Amino acid sequence: MTDVLEHPVAVGDHGHHEDHGPRGVLKWLTTTDHKVIGLSYTVTAVIMLVIGGLFAEIIRAQLASPNGTLVSLAQYNELFTMHGSVMIYLFAGPFAFGALANIVVPIQIGAPDMAFPRLNALSYWLYLTGSITMLSGFFTAGGAANFGWVGYAPLSNSINTPGAGADLWIGGLLLTGFSAIFTGVNLVATIFYLRAPGMTMFRMPIFTWNLLVTALLILLAFPVLTAGLVMLYADRHFGTHIFSVAGGGVPVLWQHIFWFWGHPEVYILALPFFGMVTEIIAVFSRKPVFGYKGMVFATLTIAALSLGVWAHHMFTTGVVLLPFFSIMSLLIAVPTGIKIFNWIGTMWRGEIWFSTAMLMAIGFLVTFLIGGLTGIYLASPPLDFFTHDTYFVVAHFHSVVMALVLAGMAGLYYWGPKITGYLLNETIGKIQFWFLFVGTQVFTFPIYLLGLRGMPRRMAVYPHDPQWKFLNDVATVGAILIGVSTILFVVNIIVSWKKYPAGDNPWDGHTLEWFTTSPPPHHNFYRLPPIRSERPTWDYNHPEHTALGHGEHAKDEAR
Amino acid sequence: MKVEAKILLILGLFFGIVAAVYWRWSVENAGGVMLVAAMLLGFLPGSYYWWWSRRMRTRPEDDPTATPAQSAGVVGAFPGTSIWPFTMGMGAFFVVLALVFGIWLLVPGIALVTWALLGGIAEGRRGGRV
Ligand code: HEM
Ligand SMILES: [Cu+2]
């Protein structure tokens, strides 16, 4: 029987698109439903967050005293490498464009599924096997990869880093890289071809817009990384000398290739989370997104510029065009600033509902602002020369990535009920928020100072200096608070298990996912509302407001 | 379709300008090559979409006044469930493990990938879930 879809028809007509497929493990192995795949991604990515977080806690425990002996120097190298690799490659990316994107994007545009459901399932299997491949390095004789998450040449060649752990790192990245590329193809095709009638490009929710741009960035950036990894593998095993001086190669070429992927990757990670908080802030301020088109424009500008800034990670190599990369990097601050103003503008005079999701989104805003501002310092070569490879850099990007974790939590509290049908406990959620938010600041603030005092990153031991010791202790306390917040999240899932039914539209949402049931039926919709703005569900539920223009909504409601 | 095409074309144009400036100004070639590739990734699909957008009627999703009923009917065939993505994923897993643990792993790897390809294509011909 071919599962051909009758598109949802008139309002009020309840069709029957039930799922008659297999159940249990067989369902997990054979599903092509974007919601089930998205849920698999979510669970896997959260497990990766916990694993990466455990590595971080061990790192901080080691640094709790200047001559820590918890792990050996060699193990420490493996730990920070795998902490960074797990967090970036296996948690943040797949969570951003695999987990919530998979679940939400097709529903937000009124589509029955992703454009290529089987390719979507393949993406997940490549992600899972890639993660297993990379982590299995710990079980090989030489241990896991230990050259940092950036794998710089010549440290990553076969003389300096022999052993299976490094090859497993490369192999894992090949698999997850293809996974990302296939997801990118799928998202672009879905958004270009499967929108519901009336869902013009400029009526798409901002989250969907951001994922479209993310997908384009994936297609621009990931093939470069994959090619670089193939070259690295060839250097290690086939005797080529692409990255080694000895054979006439150029080590810094690896850095060019890596960061040509690596900086866009920063936005591949960030844009989906920007999209999440945009939706959440608007819904919980009970207003439309302020400056919708400006938001779209800013996203596109950030993406375009992000391809021309890669060597700001290479200022200290002495062989890059400092003014070019500095100017391009500083320019990104402009569209990013537009976004921050628009988020504040959306909240301005709104009726703010401080749910857990909204608190997390506000926490994102504050933390991301700190990370963004210190990023502007680092984009200036004279300041970067002074702070490069110190804890200042670690602090900068942890302000950013912890902001993304806050945003991701906001997304889970906001969209989780849509996919599971049940809300999480708000009280535990708010306690979790305070641990996560305060912990993040307590963790990052002292390491900014340590960086300015010259503490290098990637060191398992450090000089006896009371000031350094004190700052490290504070950072470790922050890490513990963050760890507690993660435990609280798990506790919340257990405590709230099937306890608080969510209903179809618990937050009075704006976009189409809140029009369908929780969880949505097999092909997402029994019926669709007319789509006349970027918030069709809200228009449908509040007919008295639909005649007004956007600016007018805002003023009316605030009064 | 026009908006979609324009986004890609404008991105391509922007990358082209950046590539030109960078390549003239810098002393290395890798960045220039990668930026030109980025430009092509904007131009190739972008111009294809543009070409199409001029040859087709406005789709309901591009029509701001379209009603849900306008797209009633068949949207496409969506496979219900399929084991082939999993099979292919396992094949790829073995291929990658062959890079690390020995060339012999390519045998199960390539076998699984081939099997999945054939199975997947046959399934597609039959139209999704059978
Ligand atoms: C529980 C929260 C976290 C703590 C306590 C933490 C702690 C640390 C510390 C102390 C380092 C420096 C290790 C060293 O240089 O010796 C580090 C490095 C790093 N972290 Fe985290 N981190 C956390 C969360 C994250 C997240 C969420 C991400 C990304 C999404 C991330 C990405 C990285 C990266 C890429 C590195 C660099 C690794 C390298 O030097 O190769 N971290 N982290
Ligand atoms: Cu960067």
PDB file of N, CA, C and O in Angstrom, chain A residues 45 47-61 63 74-93 134-135 138 144-150 169 173 269 391 393-395 397-399 401-402 405 443-444 447 457-458 479 482-483 486:
ATOM      1  N   ALA A  45      21.360  13.577  21.378  1.00  0.00           N
ATOM      2  CA  ALA A  45      22.133  14.795  21.600  1.00  0.00           C
ATOM      3  C   ALA A  45      22.183  15.148  23.082  1.00  0.00           C
ATOM      4  O   ALA A  45      23.230  15.596  23.582  1.00  0.00           O
ATOM      5  N   ILE A  47      22.099  13.032  25.525  1.00  0.00           N
ATOM      6  CA  ILE A  47      23.061  12.106  26.123  1.00  0.00           C
ATOM      7  C   ILE A  47      24.486  12.598  25.855  1.00  0.00           C
ATOM      8  O   ILE A  47      25.353  12.565  26.742  1.00  0.00           O
ATOM      9  N   MET A  48      24.732  13.107  24.658  1.00  0.00           N
ATOM     10  CA  MET A  48      26.059  13.642  24.345  1.00  0.00           C
ATOM     11  C   MET A  48      26.384  14.854  25.221  1.00  0.00           C
ATOM     12  O   MET A  48      27.513  15.027  25.658  1.00  0.00           O
ATOM     13  N   LEU A  49      25.357  15.685  25.481  1.00  0.00           N
ATOM     14  CA  LEU A  49      25.574  16.831  26.372  1.00  0.00           C
ATOM     15  C   LEU A  49      26.002  16.341  27.745  1.00  0.00           C
ATOM     16  O   LEU A  49      26.905  16.902  28.372  1.00  0.00           O
ATOM     17  N   VAL A  50      25.384  15.271  28.212  1.00  0.00           N
ATOM     18  CA  VAL A  50      25.732  14.752  29.532  1.00  0.00           C
ATOM     19  C   VAL A  50      27.152  14.168  29.507  1.00  0.00           C
ATOM     20  O   VAL A  50      27.960  14.435  30.417  1.00  0.00           O
ATOM     21  N   ILE A  51      27.492  13.424  28.454  1.00  0.00           N
ATOM     22  CA  ILE A  51      28.840  12.857  28.378  1.00  0.00           C
ATOM     23  C   ILE A  51      29.883  13.977  28.313  1.00  0.00           C
ATOM     24  O   ILE A  51      30.857  13.996  29.069  1.00  0.00           O
ATOM     25  N   GLY A  52      29.666  14.940  27.413  1.00  0.00           N
ATOM     26  CA  GLY A  52      30.597  16.058  27.306  1.00  0.00           C
ATOM     27  C   GLY A  52      30.677  16.824  28.613  1.00  0.00           C
ATOM     28  O   GLY A  52      31.752  17.287  29.016  1.00  0.00           O
ATOM     29  N   GLY A  53      29.540  16.955  29.300  1.00  0.00           N
ATOM     30  CA  GLY A  53      29.514  17.643  30.581  1.00  0.00           C
ATOM     31  C   GLY A  53      30.315  16.893  31.634  1.00  0.00           C
ATOM     32  O   GLY A  53      31.029  17.505  32.435  1.00  0.00           O
ATOM     33  N   LEU A  54      30.237  15.558  31.614  1.00  0.00           N
ATOM     34  CA  LEU A  54      31.028  14.763  32.559  1.00  0.00           C
ATOM     35  C   LEU A  54      32.515  15.008  32.343  1.00  0.00           C
ATOM     36  O   LEU A  54      33.271  15.188  33.300  1.00  0.00           O
ATOM     37  N   PHE A  55      32.934  15.035  31.066  1.00  0.00           N
ATOM     38  CA  PHE A  55      34.348  15.316  30.795  1.00  0.00           C
ATOM     39  C   PHE A  55      34.718  16.684  31.369  1.00  0.00           C
ATOM     40  O   PHE A  55      35.784  16.855  31.964  1.00  0.00           O
ATOM     41  N   ALA A  56      33.825  17.668  31.199  1.00  0.00           N
ATOM     42  CA  ALA A  56      34.103  19.017  31.704  1.00  0.00           C
ATOM     43  C   ALA A  56      34.247  19.003  33.215  1.00  0.00           C
ATOM     44  O   ALA A  56      35.130  19.668  33.774  1.00  0.00           O
ATOM     45  N   GLU A  57      33.374  18.227  33.882  1.00  0.00           N
ATOM     46  CA  GLU A  57      33.463  18.194  35.352  1.00  0.00           C
ATOM     47  C   GLU A  57      34.797  17.574  35.777  1.00  0.00           C
ATOM     48  O   GLU A  57      35.412  18.017  36.754  1.00  0.00           O
ATOM     49  N   ILE A  58      35.260  16.550  35.043  1.00  0.00           N
ATOM     50  CA  ILE A  58      36.555  15.956  35.400  1.00  0.00           C
ATOM     51  C   ILE A  58      37.670  16.975  35.171  1.00  0.00           C
ATOM     52  O   ILE A  58      38.582  17.122  35.995  1.00  0.00           O
ATOM     53  N   ILE A  59      37.566  17.717  34.057  1.00  0.00           N
ATOM     54  CA  ILE A  59      38.576  18.746  33.781  1.00  0.00           C
ATOM     55  C   ILE A  59      38.618  19.742  34.933  1.00  0.00           C
ATOM     56  O   ILE A  59      39.679  20.070  35.464  1.00  0.00           O
ATOM     57  N   ARG A  60      37.433  20.217  35.358  1.00  0.00           N
ATOM     58  CA  ARG A  60      37.416  21.211  36.434  1.00  0.00           C
ATOM     59  C   ARG A  60      37.894  20.618  37.748  1.00  0.00           C
ATOM     60  O   ARG A  60      38.515  21.318  38.553  1.00  0.00           O
ATOM     61  N   ALA A  61      37.597  19.345  37.987  1.00  0.00           N
ATOM     62  CA  ALA A  61      38.080  18.731  39.223  1.00  0.00           C
ATOM     63  C   ALA A  61      39.604  18.659  39.212  1.00  0.00           C
ATOM     64  O   ALA A  61      40.269  18.927  40.227  1.00  0.00           O
ATOM     65  N   LEU A  63      41.560  20.728  37.752  1.00  0.00           N
ATOM     66  CA  LEU A  63      42.104  22.077  37.904  1.00  0.00           C
ATOM     67  C   LEU A  63      41.775  22.675  39.269  1.00  0.00           C
ATOM     68  O   LEU A  63      42.133  23.822  39.539  1.00  0.00           O
ATOM     69  N   ALA A  74      48.547  12.981  29.986  1.00  0.00           N
ATOM     70  CA  ALA A  74      48.068  12.431  28.707  1.00  0.00           C
ATOM     71  C   ALA A  74      46.548  12.305  28.718  1.00  0.00           C
ATOM     72  O   ALA A  74      45.880  12.639  27.733  1.00  0.00           O
ATOM     73  N   GLN A  75      46.005  11.834  29.838  1.00  0.00           N
ATOM     74  CA  GLN A  75      44.549  11.711  29.914  1.00  0.00           C
ATOM     75  C   GLN A  75      43.882  13.080  29.824  1.00  0.00           C
ATOM     76  O   GLN A  75      42.816  13.229  29.239  1.00  0.00           O
ATOM     77  N   TYR A  76      44.527  14.088  30.406  1.00  0.00           N
ATOM     78  CA  TYR A  76      43.948  15.428  30.353  1.00  0.00           C
ATOM     79  C   TYR A  76      43.805  15.878  28.900  1.00  0.00           C
ATOM     80  O   TYR A  76      42.773  16.446  28.515  1.00  0.00           O
ATOM     81  N   ASN A  77      44.856  15.576  28.091  1.00  0.00           N
ATOM     82  CA  ASN A  77      44.766  15.942  26.672  1.00  0.00           C
ATOM     83  C   ASN A  77      43.580  15.269  25.993  1.00  0.00           C
ATOM     84  O   ASN A  77      42.877  15.875  25.187  1.00  0.00           O
ATOM     85  N   GLU A  78      43.372  13.998  26.309  1.00  0.00           N
ATOM     86  CA  GLU A  78      42.221  13.305  25.725  1.00  0.00           C
ATOM     87  C   GLU A  78      40.922  13.957  26.195  1.00  0.00           C
ATOM     88  O   GLU A  78      39.970  14.105  25.424  1.00  0.00           O
ATOM     89  N   LEU A  79      40.895  14.319  27.485  1.00  0.00           N
ATOM     90  CA  LEU A  79      39.650  14.838  28.038  1.00  0.00           C
ATOM     91  C   LEU A  79      39.237  16.154  27.407  1.00  0.00           C
ATOM     92  O   LEU A  79      38.087  16.334  27.021  1.00  0.00           O
ATOM     93  N   PHE A  80      40.192  17.124  27.292  1.00  0.00           N
ATOM     94  CA  PHE A  80      39.735  18.396  26.728  1.00  0.00           C
ATOM     95  C   PHE A  80      39.428  18.245  25.243  1.00  0.00           C
ATOM     96  O   PHE A  80      38.507  18.888  24.724  1.00  0.00           O
ATOM     97  N   THR A  81      40.181  17.359  24.571  1.00  0.00           N
ATOM     98  CA  THR A  81      39.877  17.139  23.155  1.00  0.00           C
ATOM     99  C   THR A  81      38.485  16.553  22.980  1.00  0.00           C
ATOM    100  O   THR A  81      37.677  17.028  22.166  1.00  0.00           O
ATOM    101  N   MET A  82      38.190  15.528  23.774  1.00  0.00           N
ATOM    102  CA  MET A  82      36.900  14.870  23.595  1.00  0.00           C
ATOM    103  C   MET A  82      35.766  15.712  24.173  1.00  0.00           C
ATOM    104  O   MET A  82      34.644  15.676  23.675  1.00  0.00           O
ATOM    105  N   HIS A  83      36.060  16.495  25.232  1.00  0.00           N
ATOM    106  CA  HIS A  83      35.031  17.426  25.715  1.00  0.00           C
ATOM    107  C   HIS A  83      34.615  18.369  24.584  1.00  0.00           C
ATOM    108  O   HIS A  83      33.439  18.479  24.245  1.00  0.00           O
ATOM    109  N   GLY A  84      35.610  19.025  23.981  1.00  0.00           N
ATOM    110  CA  GLY A  84      35.295  19.967  22.904  1.00  0.00           C
ATOM    111  C   GLY A  84      34.642  19.264  21.724  1.00  0.00           C
ATOM    112  O   GLY A  84      33.655  19.735  21.162  1.00  0.00           O
ATOM    113  N   SER A  85      35.185  18.113  21.344  1.00  0.00           N
ATOM    114  CA  SER A  85      34.658  17.418  20.162  1.00  0.00           C
ATOM    115  C   SER A  85      33.232  16.941  20.394  1.00  0.00           C
ATOM    116  O   SER A  85      32.359  17.106  19.532  1.00  0.00           O
ATOM    117  N   VAL A  86      32.988  16.336  21.544  1.00  0.00           N
ATOM    118  CA  VAL A  86      31.638  15.843  21.822  1.00  0.00           C
ATOM    119  C   VAL A  86      30.655  17.012  21.845  1.00  0.00           C
ATOM    120  O   VAL A  86      29.586  16.966  21.237  1.00  0.00           O
ATOM    121  N   MET A  87      31.042  18.076  22.534  1.00  0.00           N
ATOM    122  CA  MET A  87      30.123  19.204  22.665  1.00  0.00           C
ATOM    123  C   MET A  87      29.822  19.842  21.316  1.00  0.00           C
ATOM    124  O   MET A  87      28.668  20.159  21.008  1.00  0.00           O
ATOM    125  N   ILE A  88      30.828  20.068  20.501  1.00  0.00           N
ATOM    126  CA  ILE A  88      30.603  20.776  19.240  1.00  0.00           C
ATOM    127  C   ILE A  88      30.020  19.841  18.183  1.00  0.00           C
ATOM    128  O   ILE A  88      28.995  20.127  17.566  1.00  0.00           O
ATOM    129  N   TYR A  89      30.706  18.725  17.942  1.00  0.00           N
ATOM    130  CA  TYR A  89      30.307  17.878  16.813  1.00  0.00           C
ATOM    131  C   TYR A  89      29.110  17.001  17.140  1.00  0.00           C
ATOM    132  O   TYR A  89      28.318  16.680  16.263  1.00  0.00           O
ATOM    133  N   LEU A  90      29.021  16.550  18.378  1.00  0.00           N
ATOM    134  CA  LEU A  90      28.014  15.530  18.687  1.00  0.00           C
ATOM    135  C   LEU A  90      26.826  16.078  19.480  1.00  0.00           C
ATOM    136  O   LEU A  90      25.771  15.469  19.506  1.00  0.00           O
ATOM    137  N   PHE A  91      27.021  17.209  20.162  1.00  0.00           N
ATOM    138  CA  PHE A  91      25.867  17.783  20.866  1.00  0.00           C
ATOM    139  C   PHE A  91      25.312  19.005  20.128  1.00  0.00           C
ATOM    140  O   PHE A  91      24.228  18.961  19.577  1.00  0.00           O
ATOM    141  N   ALA A  92      26.075  20.090  20.117  1.00  0.00           N
ATOM    142  CA  ALA A  92      25.492  21.379  19.720  1.00  0.00           C
ATOM    143  C   ALA A  92      24.958  21.357  18.293  1.00  0.00           C
ATOM    144  O   ALA A  92      23.828  21.779  18.032  1.00  0.00           O
ATOM    145  N   GLY A  93      25.759  20.847  17.349  1.00  0.00           N
ATOM    146  CA  GLY A  93      25.316  20.829  15.956  1.00  0.00           C
ATOM    147  C   GLY A  93      24.082  19.964  15.768  1.00  0.00           C
ATOM    148  O   GLY A  93      23.018  20.445  15.368  1.00  0.00           O
ATOM    149  N   MET A 134      33.595   8.004  17.201  1.00  0.00           N
ATOM    150  CA  MET A 134      34.513   8.948  17.836  1.00  0.00           C
ATOM    151  C   MET A 134      34.764   8.584  19.294  1.00  0.00           C
ATOM    152  O   MET A 134      35.907   8.568  19.758  1.00  0.00           O
ATOM    153  N   LEU A 135      33.707   8.247  20.021  1.00  0.00           N
ATOM    154  CA  LEU A 135      33.872   7.958  21.447  1.00  0.00           C
ATOM    155  C   LEU A 135      34.607   6.644  21.692  1.00  0.00           C
ATOM    156  O   LEU A 135      35.246   6.470  22.739  1.00  0.00           O
ATOM    157  N   PHE A 138      38.247   5.913  23.258  1.00  0.00           N
ATOM    158  CA  PHE A 138      38.639   5.695  24.652  1.00  0.00           C
ATOM    159  C   PHE A 138      38.946   4.233  24.945  1.00  0.00           C
ATOM    160  O   PHE A 138      39.635   3.918  25.902  1.00  0.00           O
ATOM    161  N   ALA A 144      41.802   7.999  23.338  1.00  0.00           N
ATOM    162  CA  ALA A 144      41.063   8.796  22.362  1.00  0.00           C
ATOM    163  C   ALA A 144      41.970   9.862  21.750  1.00  0.00           C
ATOM    164  O   ALA A 144      43.113  10.043  22.171  1.00  0.00           O
ATOM    165  N   ALA A 145      41.423  10.567  20.749  1.00  0.00           N
ATOM    166  CA  ALA A 145      42.160  11.665  20.121  1.00  0.00           C
ATOM    167  C   ALA A 145      42.589  12.665  21.194  1.00  0.00           C
ATOM    168  O   ALA A 145      41.891  12.868  22.182  1.00  0.00           O
ATOM    169  N   ASN A 146      43.749  13.279  20.994  1.00  0.00           N
ATOM    170  CA  ASN A 146      44.262  14.164  22.050  1.00  0.00           C
ATOM    171  C   ASN A 146      44.927  15.403  21.492  1.00  0.00           C
ATOM    172  O   ASN A 146      45.782  15.996  22.136  1.00  0.00           O
ATOM    173  N   PHE A 147      44.542  15.816  20.268  1.00  0.00           N
ATOM    174  CA  PHE A 147      45.188  16.991  19.671  1.00  0.00           C
ATOM    175  C   PHE A 147      44.285  18.215  19.677  1.00  0.00           C
ATOM    176  O   PHE A 147      44.475  19.129  18.891  1.00  0.00           O
ATOM    177  N   GLY A 148      43.307  18.251  20.586  1.00  0.00           N
ATOM    178  CA  GLY A 148      42.382  19.382  20.608  1.00  0.00           C
ATOM    179  C   GLY A 148      41.280  19.147  19.595  1.00  0.00           C
ATOM    180  O   GLY A 148      41.446  18.371  18.651  1.00  0.00           O
ATOM    181  N   TRP A 149      40.152  19.833  19.783  1.00  0.00           N
ATOM    182  CA  TRP A 149      39.024  19.555  18.887  1.00  0.00           C
ATOM    183  C   TRP A 149      39.276  20.074  17.481  1.00  0.00           C
ATOM    184  O   TRP A 149      38.542  19.749  16.561  1.00  0.00           O
ATOM    185  N   VAL A 150      40.368  20.872  17.304  1.00  0.00           N
ATOM    186  CA  VAL A 150      40.641  21.444  15.993  1.00  0.00           C
ATOM    187  C   VAL A 150      41.635  20.618  15.183  1.00  0.00           C
ATOM    188  O   VAL A 150      41.863  20.900  14.007  1.00  0.00           O
ATOM    189  N   TRP A 169      38.592   9.464  15.475  1.00  0.00           N
ATOM    190  CA  TRP A 169      38.090  10.852  15.495  1.00  0.00           C
ATOM    191  C   TRP A 169      37.802  11.305  14.067  1.00  0.00           C
ATOM    192  O   TRP A 169      36.731  11.832  13.772  1.00  0.00           O
ATOM    193  N   LEU A 173      34.060  11.959  12.395  1.00  0.00           N
ATOM    194  CA  LEU A 173      33.700  13.238  11.782  1.00  0.00           C
ATOM    195  C   LEU A 173      33.264  13.073  10.341  1.00  0.00           C
ATOM    196  O   LEU A 173      32.421  13.831   9.852  1.00  0.00           O
ATOM    197  N   LEU A 269      25.738  26.481  14.472  1.00  0.00           N
ATOM    198  CA  LEU A 269      25.288  26.176  15.824  1.00  0.00           C
ATOM    199  C   LEU A 269      24.354  27.254  16.345  1.00  0.00           C
ATOM    200  O   LEU A 269      23.349  26.961  16.978  1.00  0.00           O
ATOM    201  N   TYR A 391      42.886  31.433  28.690  1.00  0.00           N
ATOM    202  CA  TYR A 391      41.536  31.147  29.148  1.00  0.00           C
ATOM    203  C   TYR A 391      40.538  32.237  28.778  1.00  0.00           C
ATOM    204  O   TYR A 391      39.334  32.032  28.865  1.00  0.00           O
ATOM    205  N   VAL A 393      39.954  33.205  25.815  1.00  0.00           N
ATOM    206  CA  VAL A 393      39.246  32.651  24.663  1.00  0.00           C
ATOM    207  C   VAL A 393      38.262  31.568  25.113  1.00  0.00           C
ATOM    208  O   VAL A 393      37.114  31.517  24.663  1.00  0.00           O
ATOM    209  N   VAL A 394      38.730  30.722  26.033  1.00  0.00           N
ATOM    210  CA  VAL A 394      37.841  29.668  26.546  1.00  0.00           C
ATOM    211  C   VAL A 394      36.598  30.313  27.173  1.00  0.00           C
ATOM    212  O   VAL A 394      35.467  29.863  26.962  1.00  0.00           O
ATOM    213  N   ALA A 395      36.815  31.393  27.912  1.00  0.00           N
ATOM    214  CA  ALA A 395      35.685  32.063  28.554  1.00  0.00           C
ATOM    215  C   ALA A 395      34.752  32.667  27.509  1.00  0.00           C
ATOM    216  O   ALA A 395      33.527  32.530  27.595  1.00  0.00           O
ATOM    217  N   PHE A 397      34.187  31.761  24.383  1.00  0.00           N
ATOM    218  CA  PHE A 397      33.288  30.866  23.658  1.00  0.00           C
ATOM    219  C   PHE A 397      32.402  30.071  24.592  1.00  0.00           C
ATOM    220  O   PHE A 397      31.357  29.577  24.177  1.00  0.00           O
ATOM    221  N   HIS A 398      32.770  30.001  25.875  1.00  0.00           N
ATOM    222  CA  HIS A 398      31.813  29.369  26.774  1.00  0.00           C
ATOM    223  C   HIS A 398      30.635  30.286  27.100  1.00  0.00           C
ATOM    224  O   HIS A 398      29.532  29.795  27.317  1.00  0.00           O
ATOM    225  N   SER A 399      30.870  31.610  27.108  1.00  0.00           N
ATOM    226  CA  SER A 399      29.695  32.482  27.240  1.00  0.00           C
ATOM    227  C   SER A 399      28.751  32.212  26.083  1.00  0.00           C
ATOM    228  O   SER A 399      27.530  32.151  26.253  1.00  0.00           O
ATOM    229  N   VAL A 401      28.601  29.402  24.018  1.00  0.00           N
ATOM    230  CA  VAL A 401      27.974  28.077  23.945  1.00  0.00           C
ATOM    231  C   VAL A 401      27.047  27.825  25.129  1.00  0.00           C
ATOM    232  O   VAL A 401      26.029  27.142  24.979  1.00  0.00           O
ATOM    233  N   MET A 402      27.357  28.379  26.291  1.00  0.00           N
ATOM    234  CA  MET A 402      26.425  28.184  27.401  1.00  0.00           C
ATOM    235  C   MET A 402      25.131  28.949  27.136  1.00  0.00           C
ATOM    236  O   MET A 402      24.050  28.515  27.546  1.00  0.00           O
ATOM    237  N   VAL A 405      23.213  26.612  25.206  1.00  0.00           N
ATOM    238  CA  VAL A 405      22.611  25.566  26.041  1.00  0.00           C
ATOM    239  C   VAL A 405      21.336  26.111  26.701  1.00  0.00           C
ATOM    240  O   VAL A 405      20.305  25.435  26.737  1.00  0.00           O
ATOM    241  N   PHE A 443      31.057  30.313  36.401  1.00  0.00           N
ATOM    242  CA  PHE A 443      32.100  29.560  35.719  1.00  0.00           C
ATOM    243  C   PHE A 443      32.906  30.454  34.779  1.00  0.00           C
ATOM    244  O   PHE A 443      34.140  30.412  34.746  1.00  0.00           O
ATOM    245  N   THR A 444      32.221  31.317  33.990  1.00  0.00           N
ATOM    246  CA  THR A 444      32.967  32.048  32.964  1.00  0.00           C
ATOM    247  C   THR A 444      33.690  33.280  33.507  1.00  0.00           C
ATOM    248  O   THR A 444      34.790  33.587  33.053  1.00  0.00           O
ATOM    249  N   ILE A 447      37.236  32.760  34.646  1.00  0.00           N
ATOM    250  CA  ILE A 447      38.210  32.355  33.629  1.00  0.00           C
ATOM    251  C   ILE A 447      38.492  33.461  32.614  1.00  0.00           C
ATOM    252  O   ILE A 447      39.542  33.458  31.985  1.00  0.00           O
ATOM    253  N   ARG A 457      45.307  27.963  27.936  1.00  0.00           N
ATOM    254  CA  ARG A 457      44.316  26.891  27.913  1.00  0.00           C
ATOM    255  C   ARG A 457      45.024  25.558  27.692  1.00  0.00           C
ATOM    256  O   ARG A 457      46.191  25.519  27.345  1.00  0.00           O
ATOM    257  N   ARG A 458      44.292  24.471  27.871  1.00  0.00           N
ATOM    258  CA  ARG A 458      44.798  23.122  27.616  1.00  0.00           C
ATOM    259  C   ARG A 458      45.979  22.754  28.507  1.00  0.00           C
ATOM    260  O   ARG A 458      46.914  22.096  28.058  1.00  0.00           O
ATOM    261  N   ALA A 479      31.146  25.298  37.603  1.00  0.00           N
ATOM    262  CA  ALA A 479      30.942  24.057  36.844  1.00  0.00           C
ATOM    263  C   ALA A 479      30.046  23.100  37.619  1.00  0.00           C
ATOM    264  O   ALA A 479      29.208  22.406  37.032  1.00  0.00           O
ATOM    265  N   ILE A 482      26.482  24.168  37.255  1.00  0.00           N
ATOM    266  CA  ILE A 482      25.966  23.767  35.938  1.00  0.00           C
ATOM    267  C   ILE A 482      25.640  22.274  35.944  1.00  0.00           C
ATOM    268  O   ILE A 482      24.600  21.842  35.437  1.00  0.00           O
ATOM    269  N   GLY A 483      26.536  21.487  36.562  1.00  0.00           N
ATOM    270  CA  GLY A 483      26.281  20.047  36.640  1.00  0.00           C
ATOM    271  C   GLY A 483      24.975  19.762  37.375  1.00  0.00           C
ATOM    272  O   GLY A 483      24.173  18.933  36.930  1.00  0.00           O
ATOM    273  N   THR A 486      21.987  20.229  35.226  1.00  0.00           N
ATOM    274  CA  THR A 486      21.734  19.118  34.300  1.00  0.00           C
ATOM    275  C   THR A 486      21.029  17.978  35.025  1.00  0.00           C
ATOM    276  O   THR A 486      20.092  17.368  34.496  1.00  0.00           O
TER     277      THR A 486
END
